[in-house]
Coordinates of C-alpha atoms in Angstrom, one line a residue:
X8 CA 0.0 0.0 0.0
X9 CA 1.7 3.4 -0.8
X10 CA 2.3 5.6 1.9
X11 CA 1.7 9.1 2.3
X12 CA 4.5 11.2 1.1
X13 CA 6.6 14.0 3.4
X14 CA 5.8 16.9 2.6
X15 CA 8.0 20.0 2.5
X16 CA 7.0 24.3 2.6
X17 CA 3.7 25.7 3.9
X18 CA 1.6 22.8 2.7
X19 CA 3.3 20.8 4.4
X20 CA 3.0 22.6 7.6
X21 CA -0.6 22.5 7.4
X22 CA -0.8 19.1 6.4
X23 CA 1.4 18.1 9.7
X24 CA -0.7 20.2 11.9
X25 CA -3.6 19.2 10.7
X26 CA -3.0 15.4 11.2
X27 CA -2.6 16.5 14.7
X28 CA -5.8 17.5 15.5
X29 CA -8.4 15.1 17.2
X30 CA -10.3 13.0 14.6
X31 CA -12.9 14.6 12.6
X32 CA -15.6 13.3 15.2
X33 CA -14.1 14.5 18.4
X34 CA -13.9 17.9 16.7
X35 CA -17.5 17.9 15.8
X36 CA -17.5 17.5 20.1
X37 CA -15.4 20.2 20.7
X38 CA -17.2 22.2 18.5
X39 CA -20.5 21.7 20.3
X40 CA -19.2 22.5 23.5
X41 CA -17.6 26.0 22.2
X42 CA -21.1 26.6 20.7
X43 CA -22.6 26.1 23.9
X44 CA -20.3 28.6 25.5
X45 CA -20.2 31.2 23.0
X46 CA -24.0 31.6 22.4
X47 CA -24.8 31.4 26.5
X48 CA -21.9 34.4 26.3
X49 CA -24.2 36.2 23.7
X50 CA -27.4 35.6 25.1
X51 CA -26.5 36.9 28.5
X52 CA -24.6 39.7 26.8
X53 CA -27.6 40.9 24.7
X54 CA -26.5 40.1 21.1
X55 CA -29.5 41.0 18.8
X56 CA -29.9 42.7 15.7
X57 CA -33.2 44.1 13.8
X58 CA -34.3 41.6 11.6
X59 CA -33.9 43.2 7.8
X60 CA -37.6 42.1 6.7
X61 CA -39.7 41.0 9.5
X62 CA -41.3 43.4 11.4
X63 CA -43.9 43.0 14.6
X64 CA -47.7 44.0 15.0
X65 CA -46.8 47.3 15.2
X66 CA -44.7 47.2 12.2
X67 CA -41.4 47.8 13.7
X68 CA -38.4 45.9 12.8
X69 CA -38.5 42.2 14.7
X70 CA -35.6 41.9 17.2
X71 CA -33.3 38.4 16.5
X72 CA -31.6 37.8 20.3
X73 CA -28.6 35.3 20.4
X74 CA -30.6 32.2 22.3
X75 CA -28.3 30.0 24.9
X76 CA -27.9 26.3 24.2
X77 CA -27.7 25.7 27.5
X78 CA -31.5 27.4 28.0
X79 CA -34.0 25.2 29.0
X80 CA -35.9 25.3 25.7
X81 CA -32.8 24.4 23.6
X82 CA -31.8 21.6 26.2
X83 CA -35.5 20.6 26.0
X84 CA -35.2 20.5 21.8
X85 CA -32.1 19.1 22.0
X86 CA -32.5 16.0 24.1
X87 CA -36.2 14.9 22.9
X88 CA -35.6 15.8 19.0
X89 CA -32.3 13.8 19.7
X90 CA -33.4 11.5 16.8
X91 CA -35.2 13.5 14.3
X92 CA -32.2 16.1 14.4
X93 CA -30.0 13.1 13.4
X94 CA -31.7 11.3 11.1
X95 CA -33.2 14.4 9.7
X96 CA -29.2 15.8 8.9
X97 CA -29.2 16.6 4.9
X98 CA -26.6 14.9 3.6
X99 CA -27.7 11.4 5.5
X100 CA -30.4 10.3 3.9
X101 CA -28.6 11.4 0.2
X102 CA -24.8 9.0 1.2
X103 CA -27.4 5.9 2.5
X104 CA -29.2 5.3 -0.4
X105 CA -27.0 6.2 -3.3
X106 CA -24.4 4.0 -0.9
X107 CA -26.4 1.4 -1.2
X108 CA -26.4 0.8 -4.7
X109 CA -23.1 1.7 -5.2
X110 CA -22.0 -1.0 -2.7
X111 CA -23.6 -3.4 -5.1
X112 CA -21.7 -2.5 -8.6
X113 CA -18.7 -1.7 -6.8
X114 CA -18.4 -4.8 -5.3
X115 CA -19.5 -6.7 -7.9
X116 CA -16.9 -5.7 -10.1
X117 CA -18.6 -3.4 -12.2
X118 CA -16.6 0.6 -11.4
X119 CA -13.5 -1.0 -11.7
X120 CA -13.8 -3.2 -14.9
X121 CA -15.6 0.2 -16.3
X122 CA -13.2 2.4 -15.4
X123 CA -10.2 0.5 -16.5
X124 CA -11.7 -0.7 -20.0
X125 CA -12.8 3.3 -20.6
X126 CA -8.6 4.6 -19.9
X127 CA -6.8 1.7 -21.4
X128 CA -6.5 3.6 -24.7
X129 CA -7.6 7.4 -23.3
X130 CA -4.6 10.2 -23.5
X131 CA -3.5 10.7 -19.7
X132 CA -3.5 14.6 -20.6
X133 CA -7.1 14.5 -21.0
X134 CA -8.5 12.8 -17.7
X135 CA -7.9 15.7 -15.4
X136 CA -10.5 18.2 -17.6
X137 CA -12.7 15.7 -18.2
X138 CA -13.2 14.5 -14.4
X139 CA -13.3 17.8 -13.7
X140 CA -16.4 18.9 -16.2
X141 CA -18.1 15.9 -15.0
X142 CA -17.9 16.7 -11.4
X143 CA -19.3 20.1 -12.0
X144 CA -21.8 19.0 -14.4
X145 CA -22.9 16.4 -11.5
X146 CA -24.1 18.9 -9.4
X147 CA -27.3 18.8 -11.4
X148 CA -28.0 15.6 -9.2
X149 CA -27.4 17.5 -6.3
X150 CA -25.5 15.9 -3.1
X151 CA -25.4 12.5 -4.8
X152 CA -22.5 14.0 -6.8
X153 CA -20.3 13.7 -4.1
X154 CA -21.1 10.0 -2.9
X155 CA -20.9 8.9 -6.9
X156 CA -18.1 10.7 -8.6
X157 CA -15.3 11.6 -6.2
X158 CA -14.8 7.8 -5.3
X159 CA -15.3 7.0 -9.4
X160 CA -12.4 9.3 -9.9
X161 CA -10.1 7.6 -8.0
X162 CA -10.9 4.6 -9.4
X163 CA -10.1 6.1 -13.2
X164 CA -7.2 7.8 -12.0
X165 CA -6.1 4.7 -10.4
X166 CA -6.6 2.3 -13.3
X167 CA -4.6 4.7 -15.7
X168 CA -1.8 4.4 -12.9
X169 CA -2.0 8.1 -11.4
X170 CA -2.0 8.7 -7.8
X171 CA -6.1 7.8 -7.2
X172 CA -5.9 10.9 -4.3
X173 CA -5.1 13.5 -7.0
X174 CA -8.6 11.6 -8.9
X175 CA -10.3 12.5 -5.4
X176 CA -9.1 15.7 -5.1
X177 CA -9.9 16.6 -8.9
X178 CA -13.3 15.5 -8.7
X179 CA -13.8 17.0 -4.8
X180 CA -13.1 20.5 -6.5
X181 CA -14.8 20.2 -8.9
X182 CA -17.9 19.1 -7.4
X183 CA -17.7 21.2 -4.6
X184 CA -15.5 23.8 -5.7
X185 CA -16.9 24.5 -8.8
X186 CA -20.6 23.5 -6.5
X187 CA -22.4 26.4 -8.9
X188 CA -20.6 26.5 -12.0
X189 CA -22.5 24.2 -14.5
X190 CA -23.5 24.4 -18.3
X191 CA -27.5 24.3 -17.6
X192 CA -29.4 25.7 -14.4
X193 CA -30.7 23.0 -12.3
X194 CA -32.1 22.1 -8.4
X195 CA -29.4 24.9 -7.0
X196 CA -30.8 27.5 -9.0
X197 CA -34.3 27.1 -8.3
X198 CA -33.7 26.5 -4.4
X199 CA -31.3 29.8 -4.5
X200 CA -33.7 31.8 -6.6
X201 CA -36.4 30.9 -4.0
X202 CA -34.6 32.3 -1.2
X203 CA -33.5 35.4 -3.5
X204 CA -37.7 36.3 -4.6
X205 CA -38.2 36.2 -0.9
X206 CA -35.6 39.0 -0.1
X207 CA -36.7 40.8 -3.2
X208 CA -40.6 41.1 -2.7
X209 CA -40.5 43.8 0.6
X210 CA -38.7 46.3 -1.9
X211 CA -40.3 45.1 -5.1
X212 CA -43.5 43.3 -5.4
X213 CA -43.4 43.4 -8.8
X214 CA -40.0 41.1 -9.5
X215 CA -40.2 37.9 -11.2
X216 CA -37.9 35.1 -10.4
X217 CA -36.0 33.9 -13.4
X218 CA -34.5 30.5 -12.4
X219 CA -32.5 31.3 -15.6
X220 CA -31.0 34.5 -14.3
X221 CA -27.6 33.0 -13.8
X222 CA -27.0 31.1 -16.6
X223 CA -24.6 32.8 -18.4
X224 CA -23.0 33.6 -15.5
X225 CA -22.3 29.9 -14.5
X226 CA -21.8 28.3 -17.8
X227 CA -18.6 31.1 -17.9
X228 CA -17.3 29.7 -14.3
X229 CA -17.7 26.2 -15.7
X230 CA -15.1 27.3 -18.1
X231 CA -13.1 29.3 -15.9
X232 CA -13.0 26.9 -13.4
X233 CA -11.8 23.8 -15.6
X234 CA -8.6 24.5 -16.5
X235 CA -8.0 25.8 -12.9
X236 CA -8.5 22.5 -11.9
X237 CA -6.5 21.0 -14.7
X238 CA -3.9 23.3 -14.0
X239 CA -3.6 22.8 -10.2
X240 CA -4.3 18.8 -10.1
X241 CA -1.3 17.9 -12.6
X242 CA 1.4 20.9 -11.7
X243 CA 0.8 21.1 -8.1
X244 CA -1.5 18.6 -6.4
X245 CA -0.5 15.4 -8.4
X246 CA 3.3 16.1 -7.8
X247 CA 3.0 16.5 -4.2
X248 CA 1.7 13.2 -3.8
X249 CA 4.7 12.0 -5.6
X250 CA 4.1 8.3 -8.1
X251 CA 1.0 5.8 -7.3
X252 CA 2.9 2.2 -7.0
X253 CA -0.6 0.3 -5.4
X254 CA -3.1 -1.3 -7.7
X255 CA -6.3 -0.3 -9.7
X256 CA -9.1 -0.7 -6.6
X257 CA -9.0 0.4 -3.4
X258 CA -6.4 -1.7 -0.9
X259 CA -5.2 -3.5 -3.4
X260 CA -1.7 -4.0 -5.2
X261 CA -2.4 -7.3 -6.9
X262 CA -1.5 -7.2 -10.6
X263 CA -4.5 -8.4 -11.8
X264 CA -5.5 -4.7 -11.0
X265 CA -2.9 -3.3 -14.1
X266 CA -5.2 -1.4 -15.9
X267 CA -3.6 -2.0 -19.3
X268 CA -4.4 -6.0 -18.7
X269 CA -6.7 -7.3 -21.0
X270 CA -10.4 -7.9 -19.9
X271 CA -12.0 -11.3 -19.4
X272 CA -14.4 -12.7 -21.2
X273 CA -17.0 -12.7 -18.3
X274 CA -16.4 -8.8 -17.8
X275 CA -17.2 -8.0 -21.2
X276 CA -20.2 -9.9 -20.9
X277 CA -20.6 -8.0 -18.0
X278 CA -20.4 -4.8 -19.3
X279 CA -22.5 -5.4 -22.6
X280 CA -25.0 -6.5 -19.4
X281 CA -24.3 -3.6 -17.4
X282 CA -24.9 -0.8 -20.4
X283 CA -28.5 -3.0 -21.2
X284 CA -29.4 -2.3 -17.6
X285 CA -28.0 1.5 -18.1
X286 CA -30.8 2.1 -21.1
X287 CA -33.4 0.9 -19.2
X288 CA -33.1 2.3 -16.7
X289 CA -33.1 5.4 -18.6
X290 CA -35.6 4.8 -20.1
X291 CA -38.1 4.9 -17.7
X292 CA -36.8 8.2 -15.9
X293 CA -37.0 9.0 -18.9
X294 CA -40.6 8.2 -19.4
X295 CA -41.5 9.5 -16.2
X296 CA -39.5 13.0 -16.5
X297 CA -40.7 13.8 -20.3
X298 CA -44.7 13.7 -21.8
X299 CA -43.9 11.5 -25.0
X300 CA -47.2 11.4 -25.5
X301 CA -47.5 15.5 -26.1
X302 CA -44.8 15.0 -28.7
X303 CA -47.1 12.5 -30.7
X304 CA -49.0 14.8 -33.7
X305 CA -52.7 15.1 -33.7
X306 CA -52.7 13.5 -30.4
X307 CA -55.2 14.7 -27.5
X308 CA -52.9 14.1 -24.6
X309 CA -56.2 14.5 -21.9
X310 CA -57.8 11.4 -22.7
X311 CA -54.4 9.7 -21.1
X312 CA -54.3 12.0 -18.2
X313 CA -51.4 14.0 -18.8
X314 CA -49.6 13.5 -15.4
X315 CA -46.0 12.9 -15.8
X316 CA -44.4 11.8 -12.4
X317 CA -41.0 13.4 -12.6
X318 CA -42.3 16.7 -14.3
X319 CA -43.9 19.4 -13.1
X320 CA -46.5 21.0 -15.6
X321 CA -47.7 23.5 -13.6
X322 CA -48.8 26.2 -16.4
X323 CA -46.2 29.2 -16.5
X324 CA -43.2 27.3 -15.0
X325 CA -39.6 27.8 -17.0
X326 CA -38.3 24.4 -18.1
X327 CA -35.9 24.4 -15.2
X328 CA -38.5 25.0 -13.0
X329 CA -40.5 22.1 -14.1
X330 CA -37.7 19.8 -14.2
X331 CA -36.6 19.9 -10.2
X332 CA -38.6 16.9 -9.3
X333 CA -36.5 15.0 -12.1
X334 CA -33.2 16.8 -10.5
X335 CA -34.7 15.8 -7.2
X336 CA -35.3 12.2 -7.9
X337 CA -31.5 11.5 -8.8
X338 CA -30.9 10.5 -5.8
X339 CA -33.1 7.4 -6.4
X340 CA -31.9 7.1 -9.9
X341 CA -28.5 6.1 -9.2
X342 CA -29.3 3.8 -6.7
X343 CA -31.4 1.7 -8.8
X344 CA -29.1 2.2 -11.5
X345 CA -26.0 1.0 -9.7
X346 CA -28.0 -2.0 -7.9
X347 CA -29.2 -2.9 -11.5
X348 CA -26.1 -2.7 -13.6
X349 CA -23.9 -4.0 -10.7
X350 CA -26.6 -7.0 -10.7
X351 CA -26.3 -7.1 -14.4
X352 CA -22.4 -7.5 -14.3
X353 CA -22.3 -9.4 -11.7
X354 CA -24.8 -11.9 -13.0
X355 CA -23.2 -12.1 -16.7
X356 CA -18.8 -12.1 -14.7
X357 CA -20.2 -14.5 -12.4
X358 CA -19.5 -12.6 -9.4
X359 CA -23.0 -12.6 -7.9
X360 CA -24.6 -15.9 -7.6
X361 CA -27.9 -15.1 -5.9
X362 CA -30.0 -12.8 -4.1
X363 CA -28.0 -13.5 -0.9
X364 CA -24.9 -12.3 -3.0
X365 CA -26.5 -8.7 -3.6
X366 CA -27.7 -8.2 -0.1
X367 CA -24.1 -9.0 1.3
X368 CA -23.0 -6.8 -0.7
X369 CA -25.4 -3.6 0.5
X370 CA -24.5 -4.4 4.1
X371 CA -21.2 -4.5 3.3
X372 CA -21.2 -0.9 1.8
X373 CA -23.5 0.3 4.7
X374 CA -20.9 -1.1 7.4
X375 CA -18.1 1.1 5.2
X376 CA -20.1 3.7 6.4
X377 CA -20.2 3.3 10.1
X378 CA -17.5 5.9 10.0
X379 CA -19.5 8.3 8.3
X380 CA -22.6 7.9 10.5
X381 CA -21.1 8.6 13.9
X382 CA -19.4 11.2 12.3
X383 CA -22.5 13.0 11.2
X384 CA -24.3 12.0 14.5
X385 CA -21.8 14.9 15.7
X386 CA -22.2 17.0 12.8
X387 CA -25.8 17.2 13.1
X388 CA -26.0 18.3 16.3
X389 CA -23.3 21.2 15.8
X390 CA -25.4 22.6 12.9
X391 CA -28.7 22.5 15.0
X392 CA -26.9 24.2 18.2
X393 CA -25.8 27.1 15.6
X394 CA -28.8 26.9 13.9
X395 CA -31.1 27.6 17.3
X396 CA -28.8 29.9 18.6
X397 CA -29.2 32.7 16.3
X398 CA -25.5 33.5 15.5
X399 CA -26.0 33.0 12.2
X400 CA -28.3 35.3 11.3
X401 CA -26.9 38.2 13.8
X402 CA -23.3 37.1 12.4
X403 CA -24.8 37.8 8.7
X404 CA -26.5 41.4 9.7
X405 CA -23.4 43.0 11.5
X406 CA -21.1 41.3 8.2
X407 CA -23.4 43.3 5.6
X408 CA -23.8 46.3 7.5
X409 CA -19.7 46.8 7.5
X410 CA -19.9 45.7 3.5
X411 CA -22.5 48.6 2.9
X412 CA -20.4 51.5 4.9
X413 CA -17.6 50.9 3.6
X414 CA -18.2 53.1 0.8
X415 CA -16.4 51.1 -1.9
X416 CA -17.1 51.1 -5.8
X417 CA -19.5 48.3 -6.9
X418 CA -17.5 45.7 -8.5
X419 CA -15.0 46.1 -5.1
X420 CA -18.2 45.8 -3.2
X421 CA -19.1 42.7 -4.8
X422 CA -16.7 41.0 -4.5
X423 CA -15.8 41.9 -0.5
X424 CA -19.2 39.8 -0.7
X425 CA -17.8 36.5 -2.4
X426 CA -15.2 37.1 0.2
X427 CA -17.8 37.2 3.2
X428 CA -19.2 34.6 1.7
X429 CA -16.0 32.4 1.3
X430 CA -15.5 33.6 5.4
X431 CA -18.8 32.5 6.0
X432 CA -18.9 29.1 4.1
X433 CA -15.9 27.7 6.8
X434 CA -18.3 27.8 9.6
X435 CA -22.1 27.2 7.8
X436 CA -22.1 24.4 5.1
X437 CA -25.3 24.3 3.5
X438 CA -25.2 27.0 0.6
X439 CA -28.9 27.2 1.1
X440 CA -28.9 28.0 5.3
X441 CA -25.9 30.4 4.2
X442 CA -28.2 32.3 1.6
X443 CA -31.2 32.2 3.6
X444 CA -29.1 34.2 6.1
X445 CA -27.5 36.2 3.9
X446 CA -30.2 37.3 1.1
X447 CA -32.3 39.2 3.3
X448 CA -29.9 41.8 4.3
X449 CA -27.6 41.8 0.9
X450 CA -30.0 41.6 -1.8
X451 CA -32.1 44.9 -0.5
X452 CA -29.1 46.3 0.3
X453 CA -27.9 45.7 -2.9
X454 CA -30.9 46.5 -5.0
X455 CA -30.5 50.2 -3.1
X456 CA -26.8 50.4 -4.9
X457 CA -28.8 49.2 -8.1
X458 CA -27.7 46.1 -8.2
X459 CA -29.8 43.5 -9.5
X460 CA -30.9 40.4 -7.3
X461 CA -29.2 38.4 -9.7
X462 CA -26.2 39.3 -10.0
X463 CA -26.1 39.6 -5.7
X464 CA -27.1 35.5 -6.3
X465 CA -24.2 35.2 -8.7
X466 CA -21.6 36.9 -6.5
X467 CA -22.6 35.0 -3.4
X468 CA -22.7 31.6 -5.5
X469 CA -18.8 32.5 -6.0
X470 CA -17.6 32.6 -2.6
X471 CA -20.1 29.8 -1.1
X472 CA -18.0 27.6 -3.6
X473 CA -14.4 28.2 -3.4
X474 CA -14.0 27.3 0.4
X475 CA -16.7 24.4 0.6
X476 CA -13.1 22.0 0.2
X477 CA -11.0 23.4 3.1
X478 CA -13.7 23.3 5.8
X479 CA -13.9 20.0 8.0
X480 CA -17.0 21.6 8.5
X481 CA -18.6 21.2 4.9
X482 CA -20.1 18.1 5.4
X483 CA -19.3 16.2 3.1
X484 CA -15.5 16.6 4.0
X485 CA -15.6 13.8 6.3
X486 CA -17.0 11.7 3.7
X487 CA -14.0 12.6 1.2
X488 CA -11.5 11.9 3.8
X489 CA -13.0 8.3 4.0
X490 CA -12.5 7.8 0.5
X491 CA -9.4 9.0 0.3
X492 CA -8.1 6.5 3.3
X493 CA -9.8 3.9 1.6
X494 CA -6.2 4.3 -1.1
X495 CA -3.9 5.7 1.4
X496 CA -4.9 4.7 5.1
X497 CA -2.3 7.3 6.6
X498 CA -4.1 10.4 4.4
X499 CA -5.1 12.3 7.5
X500 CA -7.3 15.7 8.2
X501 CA -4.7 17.7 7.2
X502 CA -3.1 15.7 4.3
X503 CA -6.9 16.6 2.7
X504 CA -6.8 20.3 3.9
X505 CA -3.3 20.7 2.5
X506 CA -4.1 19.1 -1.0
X507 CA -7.1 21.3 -1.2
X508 CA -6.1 24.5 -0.5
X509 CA -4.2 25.9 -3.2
X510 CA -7.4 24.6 -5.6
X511 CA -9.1 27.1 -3.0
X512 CA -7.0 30.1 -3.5
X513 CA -7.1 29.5 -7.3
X514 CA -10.6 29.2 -8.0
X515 CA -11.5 32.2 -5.5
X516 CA -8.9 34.2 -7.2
X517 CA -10.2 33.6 -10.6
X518 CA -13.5 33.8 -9.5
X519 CA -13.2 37.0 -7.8
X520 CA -11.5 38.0 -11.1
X521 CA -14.7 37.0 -13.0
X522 CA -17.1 38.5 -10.4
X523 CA -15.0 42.2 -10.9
X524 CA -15.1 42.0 -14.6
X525 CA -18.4 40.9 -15.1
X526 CA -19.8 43.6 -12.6
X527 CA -17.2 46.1 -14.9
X528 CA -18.2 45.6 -18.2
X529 CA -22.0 44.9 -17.4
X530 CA -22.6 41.9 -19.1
X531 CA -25.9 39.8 -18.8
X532 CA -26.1 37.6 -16.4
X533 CA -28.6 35.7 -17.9
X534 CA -31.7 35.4 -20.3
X535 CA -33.3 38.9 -19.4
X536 CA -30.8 39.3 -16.4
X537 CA -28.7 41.8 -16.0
X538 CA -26.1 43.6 -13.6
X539 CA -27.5 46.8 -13.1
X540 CA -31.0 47.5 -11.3
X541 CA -33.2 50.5 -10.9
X542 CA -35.7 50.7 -7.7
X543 CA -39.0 52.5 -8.4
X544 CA -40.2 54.8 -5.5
X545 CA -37.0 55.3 -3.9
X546 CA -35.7 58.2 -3.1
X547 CA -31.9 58.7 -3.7

């Protein structure tokens, strides 16, 4: 198994120091217990600030007071919700089930047999962009981008004989780096916009959300952000971790793993299998996300109902809007379309016999995940005591009110908020809890500078994305690490945070870079989005 390399400089510091801390779960603890301290500090000093849109029955501004986890209605919440705030944590229910089928076709056989017959022949040069462009394009399945395609890229980058982290890493930034670059608008955009009309509608009544509004915008980070990647995976990351002498798959150095070995009869069967079981099982989301029968001529598509599961027809919805329960039921798709093409390998290589076969193999992938579950038992809680605290929110109110007196020119202002919200991101995960924090005191304060809500979504979208992959506290981090010591068992908390890092800096830099000349020269953000905004009625 290869080790973990020494490393040398200011990386290497942080690597070191990093691997000294407690593991992942004990700081999760820790965390808890500083929470409770600090907000019992706040609450019996009086933090509070006005909330920016809610006001009381006497239409003054509502007062948001830090709460104490340690009063007895958070002690109360926290001790008889103790099971709903766990097994209601975000990302749980999203790593179980795609795990699950996963576990099957990984298992089986299927990921690595794939992955080394698609880069027996494929130029070396080329891997790095194109994990890269799929990670960000995977986003459009939401969270189960990270539980699918991080661990597939170590897998491909293993099976061409590169170091498998530098695969991880790749497809880690990518997915969570580049978290709101993408060619099309998808779930994020709609679930951003939503929090964005919200903010809007006490200035402007009148404002229609475009779930569009930052497509231009994101389609030109997709392309910033790739060769970024490219750049920092081969010339910085991949060199640090020096040259991969294990096998193809995970723990493994046998050399029946050589990726440029010949494939088996059985595993082509098993892929020919495999990519039968793909089509059909696209074929029926595809079925349920698309009305086949509207595109029949002459046809009278009431008399069959109309209803089409995955699509939502409501009349005057944009075509992203529509298709969010097809983003939404991703989740599901791969897990039936890894139990059923892992089956299908497996079957056809003859490396599942039976039913009893499959199921070992889901409980096997579901004990590699003990690790993850006490880990988010901890994580959970941390986010609920910040979340009932009401740091957040004050945290967000006093952060804006220095952006809007500083006095700065617009495109600087902008982007001291992908900043804040690159600051913010280390200690709040969700990019949705971030925004819904955020968006009520930026956008109107924005849209008084005559800035458009839009392009306040795009510059936030920037900064929520660059840090997401050197916070322990994103969390999906621990997740990652787990992969990654899967290859390399000694590839600690830091080892991740120091191979990260300098994809941080780079894609914040040439984000920020993007954000100041987009804001310069005024371009459209998107399909009747633009930077600039006027505000009818106010007085200037």
């Amino acid at each position: 198994m290869a080790a973990v390399a020494t490393q040398k400089g200011f990386l290497g510091l942080v690597e070191r120091a990093g691997n000294r801390l407690p593991d992942p779960a004990f700081i999760f603890f820790y965390l808890i217990i500083v929470m409770a301290v600090v907000s019992s500090i706040a609450a019996f000093s009086g933090w509070s600030v006005p909330h920016p849109t809610q006001t009381n029955e006497n239409g003054e501004p509502l007062v948001v007071a830090a709460i104490s986890a340690l009063a007895p209605q958070s002690i109360e919440h926290l001790l008889t919700e103790m099971p709903e705030i766990f097994t209601g944590f975000h990302p749980l229910g999203y790593v179980l089930v795609v795990m699950l089928g996963a576990g099957v076709a990984e298992r089986a056989g299927l990921f690595g047999t794939a992955m080394r017959a698609a880069v027996r022949k494929a130029p070396r040069f080329l891997m790095t962009p194109a994990v890269a462009l799929a990670a960000m394009m995977g986003n459009l399945a939401a969270d189960a981008a990270y539980v699918v395609l991080i661990p597939l890229a170590a897998v491909i980058f293993a099976a061409a004989g590169r170091h498998p982290i530098a695969g991880i890493t790749a497809a880690f930034a990518g997915v969570s780096g580049g978290f709101s670059a993408n060619l099309l608008p998808g779930q994020l955009d709609a679930l951003l916009f939503g929090i964005t009309e919200a903010a809007v509608l006490p200035l402007d009544p009148n404002w229609v959300m475009n779930i569009t509004g930052n497509w231009y915008f994101i389609a030109a980070m997709t392309f910033i952000y790739m060769p970024v990647i490219w750049f920092v995976t081969d010339v910085i990351v991949e060199k640090r971790l020096g040259p991969w002498t294990g096998g193809a798959v995970a723990g493994s150095d046998d050399a029946d793993d050589d990726p440029n070995a010949p494939l088996t009869d059985g595993q082509r069967k098993g892929l020919r299998h495999a990519g039968y079981a793909t089509l059909v099982v696209a074929l029926i989301w595809l079925v349920m996300a698309v009305d086949l029968v509207a595109l029949i001529p002459f046809t009278d598509i009431s008399m069959y109902g109309g209803d089409v599961p995955l699509y939502d027809e409501t009349p005057g919805l944009l075509p992203a809007q529509a298709m969010v329960p097809f983003f939404q039921s991703l989740v599901a798709g791969f897990m039936i379309l890894f139990i059923f093409t892992g089956l299908a390998y497996g079957k056809a290589a003859g490396t599942i016999n039976n039913h009893r076969d499959m199921v070992e193999m889901m409980a096997a992938a579901m004990r590699d995940m003990g690790y993850y579950l006490v880990l988010a038992f901890f994580a959970a809680y941390f986010v609920e005591m910040f979340n009932i605290s009401n740091l957040g929110l004050i945290s967000a109110v006093n952060g804006a009110d220095a952006i809007r007196e500083s006095g700065l020119p617009l495109p600087a202002v902008l982007c001291l908020i992908v900043l804040f919200a690159g600051l913010l991101n280390l200690f709040v995960g969700s990019a949705s809890a971030k925004w819904a924090l955020m968006a009520p005191v930026l956008v109107p304060m924005l849209m008084l500078l005559n800035v458009s809500p839009e392009m306040a979504t795009a510059a936030y979208r920037v900064g929520d994305s660059a840090t997401n992959i050197i916070t322990p506290l994103m969390v999906y981090f621990p997740l990652v690490l787990v992969f990654a010591q899967r290859w390399v068992p000694g590839f600690g908390l830091g080892s991740l945070t120091a191979s990260m890092i300098p994809y941080s800096i780079w894609l914040l830099i040439s984000g920020l870079t993007l954000t100041f000349i987009w804001v310069l020269l005024g371009l459209p953000l998107g399909p009747g989005a633009e930077v600039g905004y006027t505000l009818t009625g106010v007085t200037q």
